PDB file of C-alpha atoms in Angstrom:
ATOM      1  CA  UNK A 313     -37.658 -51.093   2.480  1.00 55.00           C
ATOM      2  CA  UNK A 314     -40.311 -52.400   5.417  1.00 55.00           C
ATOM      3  CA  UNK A 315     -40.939 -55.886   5.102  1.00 58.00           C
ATOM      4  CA  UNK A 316     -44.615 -57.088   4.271  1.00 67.00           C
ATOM      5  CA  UNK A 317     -44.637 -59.778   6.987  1.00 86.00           C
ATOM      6  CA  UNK A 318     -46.396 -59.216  10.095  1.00 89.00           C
ATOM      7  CA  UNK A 319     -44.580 -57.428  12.772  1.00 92.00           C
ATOM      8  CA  UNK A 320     -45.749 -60.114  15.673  1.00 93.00           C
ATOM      9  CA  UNK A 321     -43.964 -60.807  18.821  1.00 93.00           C
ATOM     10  CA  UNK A 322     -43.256 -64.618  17.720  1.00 95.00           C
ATOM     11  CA  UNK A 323     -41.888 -62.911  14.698  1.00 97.00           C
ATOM     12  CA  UNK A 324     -39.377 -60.536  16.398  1.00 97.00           C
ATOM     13  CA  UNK A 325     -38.015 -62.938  19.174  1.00 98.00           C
ATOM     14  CA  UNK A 326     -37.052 -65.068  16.693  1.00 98.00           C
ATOM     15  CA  UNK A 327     -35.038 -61.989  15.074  1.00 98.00           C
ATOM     16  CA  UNK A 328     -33.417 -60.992  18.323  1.00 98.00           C
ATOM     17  CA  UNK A 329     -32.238 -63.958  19.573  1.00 98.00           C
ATOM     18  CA  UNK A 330     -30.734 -64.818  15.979  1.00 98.00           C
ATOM     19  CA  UNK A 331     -29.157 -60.972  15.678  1.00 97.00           C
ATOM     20  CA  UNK A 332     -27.724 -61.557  19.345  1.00 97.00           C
ATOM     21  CA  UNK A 333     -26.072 -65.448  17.604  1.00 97.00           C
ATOM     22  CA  UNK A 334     -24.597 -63.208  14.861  1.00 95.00           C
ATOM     23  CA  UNK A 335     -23.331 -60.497  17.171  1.00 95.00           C
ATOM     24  CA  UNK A 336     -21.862 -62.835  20.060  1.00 95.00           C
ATOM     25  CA  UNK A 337     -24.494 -61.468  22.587  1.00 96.00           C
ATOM     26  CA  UNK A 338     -26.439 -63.914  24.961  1.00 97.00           C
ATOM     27  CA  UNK A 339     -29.928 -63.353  24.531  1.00 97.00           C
ATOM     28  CA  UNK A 340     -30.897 -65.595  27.230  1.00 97.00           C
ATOM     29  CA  UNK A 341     -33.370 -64.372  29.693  1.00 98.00           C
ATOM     30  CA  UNK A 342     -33.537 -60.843  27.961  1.00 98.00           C
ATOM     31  CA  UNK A 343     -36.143 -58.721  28.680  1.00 97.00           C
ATOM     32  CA  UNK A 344     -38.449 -57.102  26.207  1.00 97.00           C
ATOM     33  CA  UNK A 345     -38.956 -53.197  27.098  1.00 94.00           C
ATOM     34  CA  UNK A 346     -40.901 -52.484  24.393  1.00 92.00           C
ATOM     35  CA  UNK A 347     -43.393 -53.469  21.487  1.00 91.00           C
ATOM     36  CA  UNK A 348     -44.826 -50.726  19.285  1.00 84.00           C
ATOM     37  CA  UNK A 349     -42.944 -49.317  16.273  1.00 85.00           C
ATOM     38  CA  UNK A 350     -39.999 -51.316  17.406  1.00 94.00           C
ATOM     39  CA  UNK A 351     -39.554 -54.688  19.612  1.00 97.00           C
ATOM     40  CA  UNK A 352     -36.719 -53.593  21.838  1.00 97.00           C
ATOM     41  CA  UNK A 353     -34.516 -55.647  24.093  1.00 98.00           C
ATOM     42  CA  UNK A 354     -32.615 -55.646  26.966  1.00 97.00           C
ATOM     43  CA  UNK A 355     -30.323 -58.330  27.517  1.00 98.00           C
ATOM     44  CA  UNK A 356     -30.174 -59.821  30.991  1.00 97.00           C
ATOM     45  CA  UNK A 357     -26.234 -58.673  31.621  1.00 95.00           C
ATOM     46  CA  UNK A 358     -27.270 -55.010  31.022  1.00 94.00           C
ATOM     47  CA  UNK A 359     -24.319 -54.697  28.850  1.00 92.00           C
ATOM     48  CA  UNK A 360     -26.723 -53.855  25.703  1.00 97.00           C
ATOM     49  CA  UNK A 361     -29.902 -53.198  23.882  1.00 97.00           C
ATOM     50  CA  UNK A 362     -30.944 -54.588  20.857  1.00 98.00           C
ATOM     51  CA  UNK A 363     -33.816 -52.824  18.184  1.00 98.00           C
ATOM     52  CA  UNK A 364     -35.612 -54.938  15.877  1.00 98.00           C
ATOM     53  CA  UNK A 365     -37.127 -52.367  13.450  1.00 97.00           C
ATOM     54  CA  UNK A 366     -39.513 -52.101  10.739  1.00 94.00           C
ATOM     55  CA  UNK A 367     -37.869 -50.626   7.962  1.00 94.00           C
ATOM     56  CA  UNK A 368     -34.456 -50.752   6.916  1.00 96.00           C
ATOM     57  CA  UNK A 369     -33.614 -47.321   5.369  1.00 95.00           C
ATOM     58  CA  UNK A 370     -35.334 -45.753   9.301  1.00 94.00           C
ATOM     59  CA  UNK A 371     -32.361 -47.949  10.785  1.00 97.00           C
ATOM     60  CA  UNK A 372     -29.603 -47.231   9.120  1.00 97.00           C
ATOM     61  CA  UNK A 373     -30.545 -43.196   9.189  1.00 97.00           C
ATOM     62  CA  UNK A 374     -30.733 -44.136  13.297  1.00 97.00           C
ATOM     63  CA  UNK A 375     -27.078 -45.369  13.061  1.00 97.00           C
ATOM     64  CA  UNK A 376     -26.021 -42.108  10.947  1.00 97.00           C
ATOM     65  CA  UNK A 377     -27.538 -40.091  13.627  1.00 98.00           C
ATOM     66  CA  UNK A 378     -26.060 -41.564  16.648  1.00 98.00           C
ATOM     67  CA  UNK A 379     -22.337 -41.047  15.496  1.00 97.00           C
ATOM     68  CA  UNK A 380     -23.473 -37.247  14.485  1.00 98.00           C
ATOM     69  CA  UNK A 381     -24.553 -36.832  17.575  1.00 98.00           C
ATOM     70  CA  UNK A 382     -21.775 -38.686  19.036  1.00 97.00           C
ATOM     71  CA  UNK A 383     -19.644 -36.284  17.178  1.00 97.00           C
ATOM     72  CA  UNK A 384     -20.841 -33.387  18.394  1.00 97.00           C
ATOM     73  CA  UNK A 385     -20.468 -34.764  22.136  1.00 97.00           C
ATOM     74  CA  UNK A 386     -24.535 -34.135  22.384  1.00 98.00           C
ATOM     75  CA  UNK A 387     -25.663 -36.908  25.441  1.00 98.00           C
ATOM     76  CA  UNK A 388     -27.540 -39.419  23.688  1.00 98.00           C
ATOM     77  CA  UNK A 389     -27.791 -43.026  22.907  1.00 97.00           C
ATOM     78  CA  UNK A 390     -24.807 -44.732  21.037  1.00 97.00           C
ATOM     79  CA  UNK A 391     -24.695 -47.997  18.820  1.00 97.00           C
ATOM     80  CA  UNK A 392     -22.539 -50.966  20.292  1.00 96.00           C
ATOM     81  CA  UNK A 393     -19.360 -51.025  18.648  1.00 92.00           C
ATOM     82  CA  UNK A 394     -17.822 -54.504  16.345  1.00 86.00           C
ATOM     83  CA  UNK A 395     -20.450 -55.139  14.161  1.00 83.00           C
ATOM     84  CA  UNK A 396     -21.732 -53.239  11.027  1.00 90.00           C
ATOM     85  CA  UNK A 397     -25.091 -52.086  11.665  1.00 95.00           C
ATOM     86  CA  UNK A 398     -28.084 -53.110  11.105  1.00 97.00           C
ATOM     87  CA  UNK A 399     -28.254 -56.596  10.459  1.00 97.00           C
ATOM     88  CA  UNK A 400     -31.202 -57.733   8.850  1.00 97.00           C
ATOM     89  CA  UNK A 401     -32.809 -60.784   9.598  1.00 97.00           C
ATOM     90  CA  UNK A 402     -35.859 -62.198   8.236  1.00 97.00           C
ATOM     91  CA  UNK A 403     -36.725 -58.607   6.113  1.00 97.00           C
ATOM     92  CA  UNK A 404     -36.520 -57.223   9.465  1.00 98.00           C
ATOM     93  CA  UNK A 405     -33.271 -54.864  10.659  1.00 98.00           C
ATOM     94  CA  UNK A 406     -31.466 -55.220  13.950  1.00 98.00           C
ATOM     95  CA  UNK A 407     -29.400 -52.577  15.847  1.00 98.00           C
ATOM     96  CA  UNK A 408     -27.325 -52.475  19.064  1.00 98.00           C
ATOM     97  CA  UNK A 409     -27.237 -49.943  21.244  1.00 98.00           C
ATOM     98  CA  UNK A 410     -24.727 -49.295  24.123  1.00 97.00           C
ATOM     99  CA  UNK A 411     -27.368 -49.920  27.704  1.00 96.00           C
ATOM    100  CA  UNK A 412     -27.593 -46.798  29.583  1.00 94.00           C
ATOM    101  CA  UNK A 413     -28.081 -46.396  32.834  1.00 92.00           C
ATOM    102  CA  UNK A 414     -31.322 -44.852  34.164  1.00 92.00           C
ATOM    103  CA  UNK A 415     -31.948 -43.003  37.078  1.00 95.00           C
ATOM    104  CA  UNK A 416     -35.972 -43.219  37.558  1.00 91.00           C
ATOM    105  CA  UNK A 417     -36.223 -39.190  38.577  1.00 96.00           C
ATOM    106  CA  UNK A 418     -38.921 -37.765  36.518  1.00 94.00           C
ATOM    107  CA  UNK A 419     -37.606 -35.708  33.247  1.00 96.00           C
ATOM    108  CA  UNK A 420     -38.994 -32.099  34.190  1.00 96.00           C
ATOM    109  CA  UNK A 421     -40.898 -29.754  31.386  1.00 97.00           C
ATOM    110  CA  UNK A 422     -38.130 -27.350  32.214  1.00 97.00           C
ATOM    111  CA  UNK A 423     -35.311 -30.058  31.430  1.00 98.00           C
ATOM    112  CA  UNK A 424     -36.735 -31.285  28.335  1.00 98.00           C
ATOM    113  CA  UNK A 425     -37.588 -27.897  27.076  1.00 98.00           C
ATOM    114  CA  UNK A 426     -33.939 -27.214  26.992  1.00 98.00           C
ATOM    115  CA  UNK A 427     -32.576 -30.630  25.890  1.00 98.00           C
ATOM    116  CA  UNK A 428     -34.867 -29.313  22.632  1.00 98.00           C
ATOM    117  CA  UNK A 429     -33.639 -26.187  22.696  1.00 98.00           C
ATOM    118  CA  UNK A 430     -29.851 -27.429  22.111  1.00 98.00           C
ATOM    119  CA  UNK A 431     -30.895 -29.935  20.073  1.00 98.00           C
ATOM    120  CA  UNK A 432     -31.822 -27.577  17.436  1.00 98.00           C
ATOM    121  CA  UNK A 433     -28.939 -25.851  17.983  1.00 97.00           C
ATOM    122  CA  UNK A 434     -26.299 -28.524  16.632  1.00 97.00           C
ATOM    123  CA  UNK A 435     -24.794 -27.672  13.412  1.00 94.00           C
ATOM    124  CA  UNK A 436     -26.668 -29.652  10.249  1.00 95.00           C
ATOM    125  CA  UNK A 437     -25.192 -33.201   9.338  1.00 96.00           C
ATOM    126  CA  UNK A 438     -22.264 -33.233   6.871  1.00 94.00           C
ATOM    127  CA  UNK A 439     -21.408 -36.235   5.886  1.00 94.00           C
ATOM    128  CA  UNK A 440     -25.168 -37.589   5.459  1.00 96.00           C
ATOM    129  CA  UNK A 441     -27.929 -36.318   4.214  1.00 95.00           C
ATOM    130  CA  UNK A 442     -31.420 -36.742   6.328  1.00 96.00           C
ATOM    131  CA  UNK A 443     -34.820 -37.110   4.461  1.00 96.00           C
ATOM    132  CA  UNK A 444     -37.052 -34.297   4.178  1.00 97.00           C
ATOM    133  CA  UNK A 445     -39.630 -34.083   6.844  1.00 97.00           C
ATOM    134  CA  UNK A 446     -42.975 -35.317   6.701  1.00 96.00           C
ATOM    135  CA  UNK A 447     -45.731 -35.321   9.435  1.00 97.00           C
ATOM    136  CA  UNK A 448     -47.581 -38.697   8.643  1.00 96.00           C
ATOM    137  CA  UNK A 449     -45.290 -41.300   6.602  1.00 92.00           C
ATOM    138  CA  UNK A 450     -46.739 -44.455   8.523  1.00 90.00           C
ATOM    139  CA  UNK A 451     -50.354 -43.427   8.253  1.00 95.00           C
ATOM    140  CA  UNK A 452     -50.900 -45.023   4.847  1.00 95.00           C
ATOM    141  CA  UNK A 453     -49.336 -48.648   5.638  1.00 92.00           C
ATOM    142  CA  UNK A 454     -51.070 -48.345   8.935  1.00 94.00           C
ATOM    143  CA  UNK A 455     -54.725 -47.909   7.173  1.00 95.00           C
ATOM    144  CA  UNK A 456     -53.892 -50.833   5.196  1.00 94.00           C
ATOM    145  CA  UNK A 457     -52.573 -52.773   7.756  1.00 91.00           C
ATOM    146  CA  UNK A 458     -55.994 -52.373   9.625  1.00 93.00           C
ATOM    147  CA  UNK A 459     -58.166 -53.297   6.768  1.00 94.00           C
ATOM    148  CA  UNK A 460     -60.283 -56.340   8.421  1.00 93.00           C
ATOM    149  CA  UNK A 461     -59.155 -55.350  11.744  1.00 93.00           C
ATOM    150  CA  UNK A 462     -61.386 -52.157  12.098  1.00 93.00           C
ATOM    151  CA  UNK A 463     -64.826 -51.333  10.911  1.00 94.00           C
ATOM    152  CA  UNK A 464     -64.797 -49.679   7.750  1.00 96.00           C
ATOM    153  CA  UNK A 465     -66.629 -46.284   8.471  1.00 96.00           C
ATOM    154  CA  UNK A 466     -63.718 -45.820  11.021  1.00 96.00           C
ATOM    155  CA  UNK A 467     -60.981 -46.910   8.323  1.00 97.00           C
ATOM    156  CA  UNK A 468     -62.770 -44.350   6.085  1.00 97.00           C
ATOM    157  CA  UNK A 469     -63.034 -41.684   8.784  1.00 98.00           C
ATOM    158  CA  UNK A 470     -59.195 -42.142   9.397  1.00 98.00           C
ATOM    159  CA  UNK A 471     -58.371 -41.756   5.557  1.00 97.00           C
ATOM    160  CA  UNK A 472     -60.552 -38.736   5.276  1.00 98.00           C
ATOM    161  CA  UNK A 473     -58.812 -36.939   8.184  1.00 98.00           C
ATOM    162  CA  UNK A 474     -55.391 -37.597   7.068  1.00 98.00           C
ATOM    163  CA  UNK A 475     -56.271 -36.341   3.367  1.00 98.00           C
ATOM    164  CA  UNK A 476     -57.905 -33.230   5.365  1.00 98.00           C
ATOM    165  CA  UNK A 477     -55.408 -32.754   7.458  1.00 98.00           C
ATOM    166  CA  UNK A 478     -52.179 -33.359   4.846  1.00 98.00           C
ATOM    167  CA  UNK A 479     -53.590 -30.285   2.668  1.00 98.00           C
ATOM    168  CA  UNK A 480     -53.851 -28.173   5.802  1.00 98.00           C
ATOM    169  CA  UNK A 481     -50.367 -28.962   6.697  1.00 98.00           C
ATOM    170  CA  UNK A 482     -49.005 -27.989   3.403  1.00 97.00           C
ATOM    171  CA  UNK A 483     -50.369 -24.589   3.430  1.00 97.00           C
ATOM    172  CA  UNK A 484     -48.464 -24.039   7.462  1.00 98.00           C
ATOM    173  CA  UNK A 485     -46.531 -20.972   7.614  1.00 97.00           C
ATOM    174  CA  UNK A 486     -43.946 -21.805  10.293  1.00 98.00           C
ATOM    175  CA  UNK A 487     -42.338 -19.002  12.336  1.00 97.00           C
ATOM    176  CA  UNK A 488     -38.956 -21.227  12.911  1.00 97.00           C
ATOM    177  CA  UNK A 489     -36.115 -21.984  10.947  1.00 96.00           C
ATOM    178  CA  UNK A 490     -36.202 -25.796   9.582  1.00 97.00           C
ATOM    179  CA  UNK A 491     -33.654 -27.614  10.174  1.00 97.00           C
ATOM    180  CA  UNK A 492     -32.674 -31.585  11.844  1.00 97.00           C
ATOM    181  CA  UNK A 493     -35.797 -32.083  13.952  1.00 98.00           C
ATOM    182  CA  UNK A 494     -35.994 -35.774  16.428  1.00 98.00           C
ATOM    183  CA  UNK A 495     -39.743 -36.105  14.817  1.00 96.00           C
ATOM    184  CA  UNK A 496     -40.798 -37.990  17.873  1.00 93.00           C
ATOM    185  CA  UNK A 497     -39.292 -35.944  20.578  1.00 94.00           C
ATOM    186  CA  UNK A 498     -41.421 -36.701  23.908  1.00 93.00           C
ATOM    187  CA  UNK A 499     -39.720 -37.101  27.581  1.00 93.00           C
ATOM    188  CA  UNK A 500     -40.240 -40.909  26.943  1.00 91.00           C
ATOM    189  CA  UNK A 501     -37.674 -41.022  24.770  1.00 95.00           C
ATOM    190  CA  UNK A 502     -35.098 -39.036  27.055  1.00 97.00           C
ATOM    191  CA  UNK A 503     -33.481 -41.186  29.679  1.00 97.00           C
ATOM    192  CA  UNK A 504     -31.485 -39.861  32.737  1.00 98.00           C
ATOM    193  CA  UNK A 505     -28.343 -41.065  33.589  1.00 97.00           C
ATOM    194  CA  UNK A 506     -27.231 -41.318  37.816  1.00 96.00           C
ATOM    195  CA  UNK A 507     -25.269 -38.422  37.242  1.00 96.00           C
ATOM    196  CA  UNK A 508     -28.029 -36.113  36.438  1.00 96.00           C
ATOM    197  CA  UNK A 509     -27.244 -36.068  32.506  1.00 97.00           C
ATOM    198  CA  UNK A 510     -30.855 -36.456  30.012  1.00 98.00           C
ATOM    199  CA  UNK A 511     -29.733 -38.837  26.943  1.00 98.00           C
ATOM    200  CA  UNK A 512     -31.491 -38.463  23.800  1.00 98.00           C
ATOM    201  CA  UNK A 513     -32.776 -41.750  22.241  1.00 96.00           C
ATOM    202  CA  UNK A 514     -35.179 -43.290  19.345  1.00 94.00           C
ATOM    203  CA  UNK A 515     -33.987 -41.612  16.272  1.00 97.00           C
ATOM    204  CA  UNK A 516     -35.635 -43.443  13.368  1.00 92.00           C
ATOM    205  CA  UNK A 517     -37.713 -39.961  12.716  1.00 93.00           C
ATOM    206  CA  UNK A 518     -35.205 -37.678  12.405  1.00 97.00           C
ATOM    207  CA  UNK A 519     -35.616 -35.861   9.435  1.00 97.00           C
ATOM    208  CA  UNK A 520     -34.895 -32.138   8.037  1.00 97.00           C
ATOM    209  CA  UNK A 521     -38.470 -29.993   8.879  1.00 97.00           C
ATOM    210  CA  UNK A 522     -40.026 -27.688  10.570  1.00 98.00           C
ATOM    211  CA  UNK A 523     -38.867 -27.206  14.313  1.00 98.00           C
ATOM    212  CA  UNK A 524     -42.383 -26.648  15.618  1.00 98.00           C
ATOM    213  CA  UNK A 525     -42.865 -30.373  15.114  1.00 98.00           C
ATOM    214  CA  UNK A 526     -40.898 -30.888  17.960  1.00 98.00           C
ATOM    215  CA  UNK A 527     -41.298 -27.679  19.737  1.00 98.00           C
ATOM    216  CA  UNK A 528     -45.026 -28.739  19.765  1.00 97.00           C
ATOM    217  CA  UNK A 529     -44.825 -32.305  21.146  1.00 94.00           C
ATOM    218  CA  UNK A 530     -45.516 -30.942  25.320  1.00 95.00           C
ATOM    219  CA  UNK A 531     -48.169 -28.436  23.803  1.00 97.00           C
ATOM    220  CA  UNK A 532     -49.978 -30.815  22.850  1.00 95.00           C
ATOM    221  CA  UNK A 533     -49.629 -33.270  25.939  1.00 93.00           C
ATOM    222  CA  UNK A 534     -50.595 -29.553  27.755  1.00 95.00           C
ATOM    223  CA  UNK A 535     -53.308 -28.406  25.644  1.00 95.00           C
ATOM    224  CA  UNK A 536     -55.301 -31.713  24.499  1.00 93.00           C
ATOM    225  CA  UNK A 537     -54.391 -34.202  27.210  1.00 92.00           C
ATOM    226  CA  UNK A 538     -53.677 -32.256  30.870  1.00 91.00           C
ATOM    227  CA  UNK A 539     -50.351 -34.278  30.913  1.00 91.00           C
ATOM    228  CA  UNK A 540     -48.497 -30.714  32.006  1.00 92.00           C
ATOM    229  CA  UNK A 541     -49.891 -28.306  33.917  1.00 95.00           C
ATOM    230  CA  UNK A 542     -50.082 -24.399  33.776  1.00 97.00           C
ATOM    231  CA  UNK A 543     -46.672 -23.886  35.268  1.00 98.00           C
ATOM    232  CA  UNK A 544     -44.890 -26.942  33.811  1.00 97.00           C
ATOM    233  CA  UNK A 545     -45.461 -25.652  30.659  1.00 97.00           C
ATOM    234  CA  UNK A 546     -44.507 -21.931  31.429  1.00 98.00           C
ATOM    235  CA  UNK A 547     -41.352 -23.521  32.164  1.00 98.00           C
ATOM    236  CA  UNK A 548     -41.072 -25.348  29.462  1.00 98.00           C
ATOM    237  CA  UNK A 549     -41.810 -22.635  26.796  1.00 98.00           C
ATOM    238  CA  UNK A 550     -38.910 -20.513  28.963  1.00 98.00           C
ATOM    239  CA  UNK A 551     -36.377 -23.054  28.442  1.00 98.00           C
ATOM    240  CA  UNK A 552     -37.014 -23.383  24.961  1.00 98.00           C
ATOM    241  CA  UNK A 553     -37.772 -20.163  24.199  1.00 98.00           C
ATOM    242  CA  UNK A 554     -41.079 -20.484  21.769  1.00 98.00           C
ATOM    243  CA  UNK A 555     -44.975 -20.873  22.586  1.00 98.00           C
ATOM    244  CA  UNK A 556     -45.961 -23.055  19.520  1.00 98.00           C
ATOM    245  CA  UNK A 557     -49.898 -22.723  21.474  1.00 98.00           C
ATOM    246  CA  UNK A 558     -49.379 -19.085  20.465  1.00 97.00           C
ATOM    247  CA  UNK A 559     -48.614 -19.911  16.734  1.00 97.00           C
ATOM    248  CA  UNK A 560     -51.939 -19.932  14.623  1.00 97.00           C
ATOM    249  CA  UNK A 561     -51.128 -23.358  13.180  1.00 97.00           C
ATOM    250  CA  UNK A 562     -51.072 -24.915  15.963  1.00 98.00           C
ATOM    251  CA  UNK A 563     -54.296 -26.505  15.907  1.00 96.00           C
ATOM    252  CA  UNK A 564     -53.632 -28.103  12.096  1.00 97.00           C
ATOM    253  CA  UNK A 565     -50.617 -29.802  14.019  1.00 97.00           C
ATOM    254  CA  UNK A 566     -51.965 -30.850  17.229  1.00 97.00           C
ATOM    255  CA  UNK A 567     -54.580 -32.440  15.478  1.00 97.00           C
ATOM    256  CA  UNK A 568     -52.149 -34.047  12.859  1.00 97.00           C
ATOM    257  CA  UNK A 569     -50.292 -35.329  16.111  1.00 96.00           C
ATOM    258  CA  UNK A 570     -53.925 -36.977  17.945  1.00 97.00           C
ATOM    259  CA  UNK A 571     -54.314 -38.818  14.772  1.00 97.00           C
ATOM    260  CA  UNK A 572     -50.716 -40.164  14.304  1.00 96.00           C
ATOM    261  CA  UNK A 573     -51.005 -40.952  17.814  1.00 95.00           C
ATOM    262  CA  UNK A 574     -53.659 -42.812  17.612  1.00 97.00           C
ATOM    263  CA  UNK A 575     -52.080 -44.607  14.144  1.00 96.00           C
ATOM    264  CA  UNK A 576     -49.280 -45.485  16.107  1.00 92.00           C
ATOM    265  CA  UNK A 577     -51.333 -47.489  18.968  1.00 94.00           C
ATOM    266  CA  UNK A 578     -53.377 -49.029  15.768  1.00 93.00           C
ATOM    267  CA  UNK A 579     -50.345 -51.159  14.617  1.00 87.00           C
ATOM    268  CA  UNK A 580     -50.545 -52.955  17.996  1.00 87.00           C
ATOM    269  CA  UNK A 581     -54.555 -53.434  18.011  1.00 90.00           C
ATOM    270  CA  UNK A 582     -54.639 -57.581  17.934  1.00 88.00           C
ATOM    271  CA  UNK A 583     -51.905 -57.770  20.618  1.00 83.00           C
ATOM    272  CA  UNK A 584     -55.030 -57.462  23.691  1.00 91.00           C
ATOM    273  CA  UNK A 585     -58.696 -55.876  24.281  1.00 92.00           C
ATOM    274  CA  UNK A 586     -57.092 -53.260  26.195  1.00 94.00           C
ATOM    275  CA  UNK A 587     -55.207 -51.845  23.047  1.00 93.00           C
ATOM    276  CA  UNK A 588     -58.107 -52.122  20.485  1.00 93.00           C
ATOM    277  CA  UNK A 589     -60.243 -50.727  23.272  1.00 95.00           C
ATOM    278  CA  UNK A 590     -58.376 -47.731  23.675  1.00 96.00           C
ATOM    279  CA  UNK A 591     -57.695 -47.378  19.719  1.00 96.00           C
ATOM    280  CA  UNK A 592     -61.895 -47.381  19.062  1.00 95.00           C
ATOM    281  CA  UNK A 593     -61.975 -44.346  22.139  1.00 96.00           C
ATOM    282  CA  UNK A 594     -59.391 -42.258  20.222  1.00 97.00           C
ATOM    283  CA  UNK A 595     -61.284 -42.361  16.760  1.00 97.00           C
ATOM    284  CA  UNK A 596     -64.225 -41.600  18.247  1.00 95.00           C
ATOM    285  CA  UNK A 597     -62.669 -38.586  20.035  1.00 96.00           C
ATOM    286  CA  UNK A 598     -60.985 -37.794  16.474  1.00 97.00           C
ATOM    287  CA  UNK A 599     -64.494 -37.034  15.524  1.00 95.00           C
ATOM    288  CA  UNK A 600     -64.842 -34.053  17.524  1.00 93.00           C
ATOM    289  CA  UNK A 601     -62.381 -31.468  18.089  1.00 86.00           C
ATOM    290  CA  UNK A 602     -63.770 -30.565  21.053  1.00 85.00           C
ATOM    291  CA  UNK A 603     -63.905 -33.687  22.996  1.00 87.00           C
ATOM    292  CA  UNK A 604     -61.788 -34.044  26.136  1.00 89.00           C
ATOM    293  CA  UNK A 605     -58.738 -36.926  25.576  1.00 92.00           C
ATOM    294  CA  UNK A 606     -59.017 -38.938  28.477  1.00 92.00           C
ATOM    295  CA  UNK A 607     -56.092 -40.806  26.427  1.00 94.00           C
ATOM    296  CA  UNK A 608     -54.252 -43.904  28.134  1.00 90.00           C
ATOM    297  CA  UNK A 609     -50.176 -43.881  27.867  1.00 85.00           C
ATOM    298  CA  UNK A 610     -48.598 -46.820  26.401  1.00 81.00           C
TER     299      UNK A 610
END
């Protein structure tokens, strides 16, 4: 369940600071870290973070997954204990997460190529069950979300290429075994520890699918963008021990990942110029394959 209400910065400090009430947490002078699929908080003490989500069924699966990962002793975030989680305020769920401490050394290709590579080595979940994959689920409320908000040969572009690009994906052979897959697994949402250790975090996508979802994530960031270079990558497709630029599908989901990508930053496109400047770029660079993305990072 998502709630229909708009997902607004007024909206979601008014969540957080009434989650942190019901939880015993001071929300005074918290910082926000992050605005995009989530608004995420860190409270001023350090001693947690707090998630105000979207949907409620995408929390709850991100509480399952901590304490399977937990159980397996695989470094990753891990909820705040005391309170049953989420709590759901205003339509809107609420988790809390256990702060982490971050050491601000760059996560290598190599690193995160084998962080992957035991990730999709842990046994399958037992005593949950995750949803089957699926490469754009946010796509749809996202078009309609934008109706109003974006000229309607783009919001018609947009639709086209996802119906284009949703039969393509069906037809993928994929060379991996499926299995639990992160569904948004970037170095951005790895965070190192002063001791040296890379923690997992942001697990509202996992889902059962196909591994090259993930494996594909700095192949794309290689390939499309020029965010790796020749020998980062070689290092990362050593330490994880597949090419997906090799694989012949590879284009279909590179260019499923540009437009989700782009999706994603659409949600956000009222919050300043900057943002619905850089969403109008991508589209146009969605309509040709062969432009260069000279893509900003948010």
């Amino acid at each position: 369940m998502t709630s229909t209400k708009a997902f607004t910065t007024e909206r979601t400090q008014a969540v957080f600071e009434a989650a942190c009430a019901f939880a015993g947490l001071d929300a005074t002078d918290a910082q926000r870290v992050r605005f995009g699929e989530n608004a995420i908080y860190r409270l001023a003490d350090g001693s947690a973070v707090v998630r105000v989500g979207r949907s409620i069924p995408a929390a709850t699966k991100e509480v399952l997954v901590a304490g399977w990962l937990a159980e397996h002793q695989f470094p990753a975030a891990t909820v705040l204990d005391g309170n049953e989680q989420p709590f759901v305020e205003d339509g809107l769920p609420v988790t809390f997460w256990n702060c982490l401490e971050e050491d601000d050394t760059p996560i290598t290709p190599a690193e995160f190529g084998m962080l992957l590579h035991d990730l999709h080595a842990l046994p399958h979940p037992t005593d949950f069950r995750l949803p089957a994959f699926s490469p754009m689920p946010k796509v749809e409320p996202r078009l309609q979300a934008l109706k109003g908000k974006l000229p309607e040969a783009d919001l018609d572009f947009l639709r086209d290429r996802y119906e284009e690009l949703s039969e393509k994906f069906q037809d993928l052979e994929f060379p991996l075994p499926a299995g639990p897959v992160h569904g948004d697994a970037h170095p951005g949402n790895v965070m190192r520890s002063p001791d040296g250790t890379l923690n997992l975090i942001d697990f509202e996508d996992f889902a059962y699918g196909p591994r090259e979802w993930d494996a594909a994530v700095l192949s794309v960031r290689h390939q499309a963008f020029g965010w790796a270079s020749e020998a980062e990558y070689d290092s990362y497709t050593a330490a994880y021990g597949f090419d997906p630029i090799d694989w012949p599908g590879f284009p279909v989901l590179r260019a499923t990942r540009e437009l989700n990508m782009t999706m994603w930053l659409s949600q956000t496109v009222d919050e300043s110029a900057e943002v619905k400047a850089e969403v109008q770029k991508r589209i146009a660079d969605l309509r040709d394959d062969q432009a260069p993305r000279h893509w900003k990072v948010f």
